[in-house]
mmCIF file of C-alpha atoms in Angstrom:
data_model
loop_
_atom_site.group_PDB
_atom_site.id
_atom_site.type_symbol
_atom_site.label_atom_id
_atom_site.label_comp_id
_atom_site.label_asym_id
_atom_site.label_seq_id
_atom_site.Cartn_x
_atom_site.Cartn_y
_atom_site.Cartn_z
ATOM 1 C CA MET V 1 48.959 233.900 -65.323
ATOM 2 C CA LEU V 2 48.346 235.505 -61.967
ATOM 3 C CA THR V 3 45.028 234.418 -60.477
ATOM 4 C CA ASN V 4 44.378 236.201 -57.217
ATOM 5 C CA ILE V 5 45.387 238.946 -54.793
ATOM 6 C CA MET V 6 46.313 237.141 -51.572
ATOM 7 C CA TYR V 7 47.498 239.910 -49.239
ATOM 8 C CA VAL V 8 47.959 243.627 -48.874
ATOM 9 C CA THR V 9 50.205 245.015 -46.128
ATOM 10 C CA VAL V 10 49.474 247.802 -43.667
ATOM 11 C CA TYR V 11 52.447 248.875 -41.553
ATOM 12 C CA VAL V 12 51.650 249.280 -37.859
ATOM 13 C CA THR V 13 53.716 250.129 -34.784
ATOM 14 C CA ASP V 14 51.704 247.962 -32.364
ATOM 15 C CA GLN V 15 50.142 244.790 -33.774
ATOM 16 C CA ASP V 16 47.859 244.205 -30.773
ATOM 17 C CA ARG V 17 46.493 247.758 -30.950
ATOM 18 C CA ALA V 18 46.053 247.429 -34.717
ATOM 19 C CA LEU V 19 44.291 244.070 -34.321
ATOM 20 C CA LYS V 20 41.832 245.630 -31.881
ATOM 21 C CA PHE V 21 41.140 248.534 -34.267
ATOM 22 C CA TYR V 22 40.664 246.376 -37.363
ATOM 23 C CA THR V 23 38.513 243.727 -35.612
ATOM 24 C CA GLU V 24 36.593 245.621 -32.919
ATOM 25 C CA GLY V 25 36.542 248.985 -34.708
ATOM 26 C CA LEU V 26 36.113 248.098 -38.377
ATOM 27 C CA GLY V 27 34.557 244.677 -37.740
ATOM 28 C CA LEU V 28 37.017 242.628 -39.788
ATOM 29 C CA GLU V 29 37.854 239.031 -38.840
ATOM 30 C CA LYS V 30 41.231 237.824 -37.543
ATOM 31 C CA HIS V 31 42.514 235.028 -39.785
ATOM 32 C CA VAL V 32 46.131 234.137 -39.085
ATOM 33 C CA ASP V 33 48.271 234.963 -36.070
ATOM 34 C CA TYR V 34 51.557 233.156 -35.558
ATOM 35 C CA PRO V 35 55.211 233.933 -34.948
ATOM 36 C CA GLY V 36 57.417 233.681 -37.968
ATOM 37 C CA PRO V 37 61.135 233.908 -38.636
ATOM 38 C CA ASP V 38 60.784 237.581 -39.643
ATOM 39 C CA GLY V 39 58.227 238.550 -36.985
ATOM 40 C CA ARG V 40 54.603 237.973 -36.081
ATOM 41 C CA PHE V 41 52.444 237.158 -39.114
ATOM 42 C CA LEU V 42 49.016 238.647 -38.385
ATOM 43 C CA THR V 43 46.170 238.930 -40.892
ATOM 44 C CA VAL V 44 42.605 240.224 -40.873
ATOM 45 C CA GLY V 45 39.985 240.419 -43.595
ATOM 46 C CA VAL V 46 36.399 240.882 -44.618
ATOM 47 C CA ALA V 47 34.321 237.765 -43.983
ATOM 48 C CA GLY V 48 34.221 235.634 -47.140
ATOM 49 C CA SER V 49 36.838 237.660 -49.022
ATOM 50 C CA PRO V 50 39.934 235.877 -50.337
ATOM 51 C CA VAL V 51 42.086 239.009 -49.839
ATOM 52 C CA LYS V 52 43.711 239.311 -46.414
ATOM 53 C CA ILE V 53 45.364 242.335 -44.807
ATOM 54 C CA ILE V 54 48.747 241.774 -43.177
ATOM 55 C CA LEU V 55 49.207 243.963 -40.095
ATOM 56 C CA TRP V 56 53.002 244.110 -40.248
ATOM 57 C CA SER V 57 55.037 245.511 -37.393
ATOM 58 C CA HIS V 58 57.289 248.312 -38.526
ATOM 59 C CA ALA V 59 58.890 251.456 -37.163
ATOM 60 C CA PRO V 60 56.776 254.637 -37.075
ATOM 61 C CA ALA V 61 56.229 256.307 -40.478
ATOM 62 C CA SER V 62 57.511 253.261 -42.383
ATOM 63 C CA GLY V 63 54.283 252.965 -44.329
ATOM 64 C CA GLN V 64 54.269 256.701 -44.943
ATOM 65 C CA PRO V 65 50.615 257.446 -44.025
ATOM 66 C CA VAL V 66 49.122 259.766 -46.625
ATOM 67 C CA GLN V 67 47.754 263.159 -45.674
ATOM 68 C CA PRO V 68 43.980 263.676 -46.170
ATOM 69 C CA GLY V 69 42.964 264.858 -49.625
ATOM 70 C CA THR V 70 46.046 263.636 -51.479
ATOM 71 C CA ALA V 71 46.008 259.984 -52.574
ATOM 72 C CA PRO V 72 44.062 256.930 -51.414
ATOM 73 C CA GLY V 73 45.315 255.155 -48.316
ATOM 74 C CA PRO V 74 46.630 251.590 -48.422
ATOM 75 C CA LEU V 75 43.127 250.086 -48.100
ATOM 76 C CA ILE V 76 39.821 250.694 -49.822
ATOM 77 C CA LEU V 77 36.939 248.764 -48.250
ATOM 78 C CA GLU V 78 33.495 248.527 -49.806
ATOM 79 C CA SER V 79 30.124 248.802 -48.077
ATOM 80 C CA ASP V 80 26.583 248.109 -49.273
ATOM 81 C CA ASP V 81 25.258 250.915 -47.010
ATOM 82 C CA LEU V 82 28.107 253.248 -46.092
ATOM 83 C CA ARG V 83 26.034 255.826 -44.237
ATOM 84 C CA LYS V 84 24.642 253.118 -41.943
ATOM 85 C CA ASP V 85 28.073 251.499 -41.484
ATOM 86 C CA PHE V 86 29.590 254.926 -40.772
ATOM 87 C CA GLU V 87 27.260 255.358 -37.781
ATOM 88 C CA VAL V 88 28.137 251.890 -36.436
ATOM 89 C CA LEU V 89 31.880 252.483 -36.868
ATOM 90 C CA ARG V 90 31.703 255.932 -35.283
ATOM 91 C CA ARG V 91 29.947 254.433 -32.216
ATOM 92 C CA ARG V 92 32.812 251.900 -32.005
ATOM 93 C CA GLY V 93 35.289 254.774 -31.778
ATOM 94 C CA VAL V 94 36.652 254.770 -35.338
ATOM 95 C CA THR V 95 38.098 258.172 -36.281
ATOM 96 C CA PHE V 96 37.246 259.789 -39.637
ATOM 97 C CA ASP V 97 38.765 262.719 -41.524
ATOM 98 C CA GLU V 98 35.356 264.241 -42.337
ATOM 99 C CA PRO V 99 32.206 264.601 -40.199
ATOM 100 C CA GLU V 100 29.996 262.633 -42.640
ATOM 101 C CA PRO V 101 30.357 260.453 -45.782
ATOM 102 C CA GLU V 102 30.431 262.476 -49.014
ATOM 103 C CA ASP V 103 28.798 261.881 -52.402
ATOM 104 C CA TYR V 104 31.065 261.451 -55.425
ATOM 105 C CA PRO V 105 30.350 260.532 -59.055
ATOM 106 C CA PHE V 106 31.200 256.865 -58.298
ATOM 107 C CA GLY V 107 29.098 256.699 -55.111
ATOM 108 C CA VAL V 108 29.725 257.574 -51.455
ATOM 109 C CA ARG V 109 33.060 257.786 -49.631
ATOM 110 C CA ILE V 110 34.716 258.625 -46.318
ATOM 111 C CA GLU V 111 38.214 258.084 -44.948
ATOM 112 C CA ALA V 112 38.845 256.377 -41.600
ATOM 113 C CA VAL V 113 42.177 256.638 -39.803
ATOM 114 C CA ASP V 114 43.826 253.761 -37.908
ATOM 115 C CA PRO V 115 45.910 254.283 -34.732
ATOM 116 C CA ASP V 116 49.099 254.637 -36.820
ATOM 117 C CA GLY V 117 47.640 257.285 -39.126
ATOM 118 C CA ASN V 118 46.998 254.933 -42.060
ATOM 119 C CA ARG V 119 43.963 256.087 -44.015
ATOM 120 C CA ILE V 120 41.312 253.529 -44.918
ATOM 121 C CA SER V 121 38.930 254.597 -47.657
ATOM 122 C CA LEU V 122 35.391 253.321 -47.122
ATOM 123 C CA ARG V 123 33.248 253.369 -50.253
ATOM 124 C CA GLN V 124 29.814 252.516 -51.495
ATOM 125 C CA GLN V 125 29.571 252.306 -55.256
ATOM 126 C CA ARG V 126 26.517 253.545 -57.107
ATOM 127 C CA ARG V 127 24.232 250.760 -58.180
ATOM 128 C CA GLY V 128 25.169 249.672 -61.711
ATOM 129 C CA ASN V 129 28.663 251.170 -61.271
ATOM 130 C CA ARG V 130 30.481 248.129 -59.842
ATOM 131 C CA ALA V 131 33.460 248.193 -62.235
ATOM 132 C CA ASP V 132 34.315 251.870 -61.570
ATOM 133 C CA GLY V 133 36.285 252.957 -58.573
#
């Protein structure tokens, strides 16, 4: 049986720019960074989480960034206090598709946008609603 999600991939046009956004902007940690036979293997992740995000170099529009209001982006990150984190991220220069986080039946949500146009959904689940998304 499968036991774990190891990686998810976000396609980026400039790995150094993406690394700066995901570490300095979103506050994720850099984990792996080495050249490989198919290109630079670069990962970031939330401290203590087993799931890592591969920032994979690819031509523009390869990952097909999704337009706001359609479907979730390639990443959904969870926060214990999204409104507080939103203020910190905004001060760091992170761009959002709405002026403030919004309330939904599952909790609170806002979408950030990385330098390649990939949408990152930031969510805070309602207390007692951890299994819903």
